[in-house]
Amino acid sequence: MTQAAEYIAALPKVSFPTKGRLTRSVGLLLEATGPDLPVGALATVQEGSTKIICEVVGFHSNRLFLLALSRAVKLSPGATVAPLHLTFRAGPWMMGRVLDGLGQPLDGGPEPDPLDGEEIELDPPVLNPMDRAVVSKPLDVGVRAINGLLTLGEGQKIGVFSMPGVGKSILLGMMARGTDADANVIALIGERGREAREFIEDILGPDGLRRSVVIAVTGDMPAPMWIKGAALATAIASFLRKNGKRVLLLMDSLTRVAMAQREVGLASGEPPTARGYPPSVFALIPRLVEQTGGANGSGSITSIYTVLLHEENDPIGELAKSTLDGHIVLSRELASRGHYPAIDPLSSVSRVAHRVSSPEHNRARMRFLDLYARWREAAELIALGSYNPGTDRRMDEAVAAHEKLETFLRQDMNQRVTLEESVRELEEAVS
């Protein structure tokens, strides 16, 4: 080897990323001539002082399809497209902070130290089924009706199903404040800006925020940012689980994540299926949900997702029910009567409640549900004037116990009822 060749070989290897040019913009979709990036990678589109972050959602021949994570304005043909590598450093600094979908602080607090914490993947791999811990311990969420009748287990995945305006956000706040988990990760996806602020300040409160990480992606943000926010919240929860924490992940709402993926899928050319949802939606939701749960030798993620029901046989509602370990149904009828939390115990189920409860607790639960179901039957007869006391002893018992059952199900939003208190009051209600 010549002296010149040896000199060149000794030089540090510096790679210059390939850049591309913006060629087309139609609706939400941007097309560019490069650079060569895989689906899911990030890129910047820059023209003058305008710089927009985009995600690669597809490609065809030598063209990349991009969706902007912010408003794609003030761009013209020929704008520069360059690769971007964003990372998130998870660490103690996150607790008590409010972040956007890319992990940037929104609360006006100090910027995190670039060297503080551990760099994590925003799309962590799904746990091996054989590495999952069996759900065997109850999780106290501070809500009497859930602790007593729908007892949750550490590592469980459950949904809160409701029509809009029935009190699901208040119920999430009650659980975030009342849980005995080590940390909360709360994802507010697609919320109104006003509601996000009210949830953090009024419903969650200072005590709840102190032990929480909040990811807030408001409804005015583009659809890809909604998906990024859900992925970031799940990744943060996975990081805390790896460090031995018992984590409560609250996501409001899973439906909006599905709607965002529908927007992304249709814009990138996917065919619509049920209710206009493309196939990628039915792949995203199970993949997102299955990243949670318990892990052998580490902590656990108990995940609670809200699901908005706009109609009967909602495809996302049916998908969530088949993916999750139970569902808590909120009743508009109960909410209209000022009954909060508006949990319908007969329509709700926790598939692990029998595993994490004592035999006495299970017997009291079944007794309560039997009495409540018979009260529902009696209420219809009473409304029709057809109820005759003394003809059915068990129905008479349900009518006599109705007031105690209703009292058990009601709870003030600022009240916390522990698991032990919930079980004791359940046994008293059915005694």
XYZ file of C-alpha atoms in Angstrom, residues 98-370:
273
model
C -46.185 16.957 30.785
C -44.704 15.995 27.390
C -45.809 16.047 23.767
C -45.863 13.052 21.414
C -42.117 13.315 20.744
C -41.164 13.703 24.411
C -40.660 17.479 24.386
C -41.765 19.269 27.610
C -45.030 21.223 27.403
C -45.217 22.407 31.007
C -42.643 25.189 30.842
C -40.278 23.256 33.097
C -36.551 22.868 32.500
C -35.348 20.969 29.452
C -33.970 17.536 30.357
C -30.221 17.035 30.472
C -29.188 15.239 27.232
C -27.049 12.895 29.347
C -29.715 12.235 31.997
C -31.403 8.848 31.760
C -31.387 5.988 29.274
C -32.084 6.111 25.558
C -35.126 3.964 24.758
C -36.840 2.693 21.632
C -40.195 4.322 20.910
C -41.518 1.025 19.540
C -40.392 -1.627 22.048
C -40.773 -5.290 21.074
C -43.729 -7.320 22.264
C -43.018 -9.587 25.235
C -42.481 -13.276 24.608
C -45.599 -15.051 25.951
C -43.393 -17.335 28.059
C -41.651 -14.312 29.603
C -44.921 -12.867 30.861
C -45.747 -13.053 34.543
C -49.041 -14.666 35.534
C -51.569 -12.134 36.840
C -51.885 -13.168 40.478
C -51.850 -10.003 42.625
C -54.683 -7.469 42.899
C -54.088 -3.813 42.084
C -55.802 -1.208 44.241
C -57.173 1.653 42.110
C -59.025 3.501 44.875
C -62.492 3.118 43.286
C -64.925 1.059 45.374
C -66.980 -0.402 42.522
C -63.888 -1.526 40.587
C -61.995 -2.827 43.634
C -65.012 -4.756 44.841
C -66.764 -5.998 41.697
C -64.203 -5.708 38.872
C -61.001 -6.322 40.788
C -57.959 -5.596 38.639
C -54.727 -7.584 38.709
C -51.179 -6.310 38.254
C -50.376 -6.684 34.561
C -53.994 -6.763 33.392
C -55.242 -4.969 30.257
C -58.783 -3.587 30.487
C -60.969 -1.085 28.640
C -63.378 1.612 29.818
C -66.207 1.647 27.262
C -68.596 4.571 27.102
C -70.472 7.043 24.970
C -69.055 10.590 24.992
C -69.728 12.678 28.103
C -70.384 9.873 30.612
C -67.457 10.593 32.940
C -64.621 8.397 31.698
C -61.966 11.119 32.211
C -63.084 11.644 35.807
C -62.900 7.882 36.404
C -59.345 7.796 35.000
C -58.364 10.655 37.309
C -59.848 8.846 40.322
C -57.789 5.749 39.499
C -54.603 7.763 38.882
C -54.921 9.453 42.289
C -56.134 6.402 44.180
C -53.922 3.600 42.867
C -51.179 1.990 44.908
C -49.026 1.506 41.783
C -45.514 2.954 41.881
C -46.022 5.272 38.885
C -48.676 6.422 36.419
C -48.174 6.991 32.708
C -51.128 8.931 31.289
C -51.631 9.432 27.545
C -54.206 12.047 26.516
C -54.601 11.367 22.801
C -56.693 13.695 20.649
C -58.165 15.598 23.601
C -59.304 19.215 23.403
C -56.661 21.538 24.771
C -59.050 22.822 27.418
C -59.908 19.289 28.581
C -56.246 18.283 28.766
C -55.476 21.276 31.009
C -58.531 20.612 33.186
C -57.645 16.928 33.529
C -54.103 17.723 34.673
C -54.988 20.531 37.083
C -58.457 19.640 38.386
C -58.999 15.882 37.970
C -55.431 14.600 38.390
C -54.329 17.333 40.800
C -50.836 18.089 42.150
C -50.579 14.861 44.143
C -51.538 12.716 41.160
C -49.232 14.612 38.788
C -46.261 14.226 41.120
C -46.196 10.457 40.550
C -47.208 10.575 36.877
C -45.810 11.158 33.415
C -48.406 12.809 31.164
C -48.254 12.623 27.351
C -50.618 15.235 25.913
C -51.340 15.250 22.173
C -54.264 17.574 21.525
C -56.847 17.240 18.786
C -55.313 19.972 16.619
C -52.155 17.906 16.078
C -51.821 15.759 12.920
C -52.800 12.086 13.057
C -49.216 10.700 13.021
C -48.471 12.636 16.224
C -51.426 10.908 17.950
C -49.859 7.532 17.129
C -46.421 8.735 18.265
C -47.912 9.866 21.583
C -49.486 6.459 22.224
C -46.215 4.714 21.326
C -44.167 7.048 23.561
C -46.460 6.456 26.558
C -46.175 2.687 26.079
C -42.385 2.920 25.713
C -42.070 4.964 28.935
C -44.241 2.456 30.781
C -42.052 -0.383 29.428
C -38.926 1.433 30.664
C -40.392 1.781 34.156
C -41.447 -1.884 34.131
C -37.905 -2.915 33.197
C -36.695 -1.021 36.263
C -38.992 -3.001 38.549
C -41.854 -0.498 38.853
C -45.532 -1.395 39.133
C -46.943 0.929 36.469
C -50.520 2.015 35.765
C -50.858 3.060 32.106
C -53.978 5.120 31.351
C -54.717 5.943 27.706
C -57.577 8.195 26.643
C -58.472 7.052 24.108
C -57.718 3.896 22.133
C -60.433 4.871 19.654
C -58.602 8.055 18.699
C -55.400 6.082 18.106
C -57.381 3.857 15.727
C -58.880 6.927 14.011
C -55.400 8.381 13.562
C -54.136 5.140 12.007
C -57.182 5.129 9.721
C -56.224 8.602 8.508
C -52.615 7.546 7.978
C -53.557 4.290 6.262
C -56.053 5.840 3.856
C -53.674 8.678 2.999
C -50.933 6.184 2.152
C -53.209 4.194 -0.131
C -54.536 1.329 2.006
C -57.965 -0.064 1.067
C -60.793 0.721 3.509
C -62.607 -2.151 5.232
C -65.169 -2.112 8.083
C -66.410 1.447 8.751
C -63.568 2.745 6.581
C -60.805 1.343 8.820
C -57.872 -0.060 6.789
C -56.144 -3.350 7.719
C -53.265 -1.568 9.493
C -55.653 -0.441 12.264
C -56.471 -4.042 13.154
C -52.735 -4.778 13.347
C -51.746 -1.644 15.323
C -54.156 -1.979 18.255
C -53.187 -5.532 19.337
C -49.478 -4.713 18.879
C -49.795 -1.607 21.068
C -51.800 -3.378 23.766
C -49.599 -6.480 23.879
C -46.546 -4.391 24.806
C -48.051 -4.008 28.282
C -48.549 -6.604 31.018
C -46.287 -8.199 33.594
C -42.775 -9.547 32.955
C -40.919 -12.284 34.811
C -38.230 -10.880 37.063
C -39.238 -7.221 36.664
C -42.229 -4.942 37.205
C -45.626 -4.826 35.571
C -47.799 -2.560 33.419
C -51.510 -2.564 34.222
C -53.070 -0.788 31.253
C -56.485 0.857 31.095
C -57.735 2.183 27.742
C -60.859 4.217 27.132
C -62.921 3.209 24.110
C -65.518 5.594 22.669
C -68.695 3.897 21.476
C -70.514 5.923 18.818
C -72.804 3.140 17.573
C -73.738 -0.484 18.067
C -71.244 -3.054 16.768
C -68.462 -0.485 16.616
C -65.489 -2.285 14.996
C -62.916 -0.731 17.329
C -65.027 -1.581 20.363
C -65.321 -5.195 19.228
C -61.575 -5.345 18.490
C -60.757 -3.927 21.929
C -63.032 -6.403 23.709
C -61.325 -9.313 21.966
C -57.845 -7.926 22.750
C -58.257 -6.817 26.369
C -58.685 -8.775 29.612
C -62.052 -7.277 30.433
C -64.176 -4.178 30.032
C -65.745 -1.565 32.309
C -68.942 -0.217 30.756
C -70.167 3.264 31.703
C -73.934 3.765 31.393
C -75.441 6.948 30.002
C -78.663 6.136 31.855
C -76.856 6.025 35.200
C -74.943 9.230 34.402
C -78.182 11.025 33.511
C -79.455 10.227 37.030
C -76.354 11.720 38.637
C -74.968 8.263 39.481
C -71.149 8.501 39.424
C -69.030 6.692 38.584
C -71.609 5.464 36.070
C -70.326 1.858 36.062
C -72.843 -0.762 34.941
C -71.757 -3.843 36.938
C -73.906 -6.264 34.914
C -72.390 -5.240 31.564
C -68.814 -5.097 32.877
C -66.347 -7.906 33.519
C -62.778 -8.381 34.727
C -61.426 -11.677 33.431
C -58.821 -11.973 36.201
C -60.971 -10.929 39.171
C -61.489 -14.530 40.336
C -57.717 -15.174 40.211
C -56.690 -12.227 42.366
C -59.523 -12.317 44.929
C -60.082 -14.445 48.021
C -62.920 -17.030 48.062
C -64.898 -14.830 50.463
C -64.490 -11.850 48.157
C -65.614 -13.885 45.148
C -68.723 -15.115 46.977
C -69.646 -11.559 48.011
C -69.135 -10.373 44.418
C -71.426 -13.051 42.982
C -74.035 -12.329 45.666
C -73.969 -8.618 44.812
C -74.379 -9.242 41.079
C -77.262 -11.660 41.707
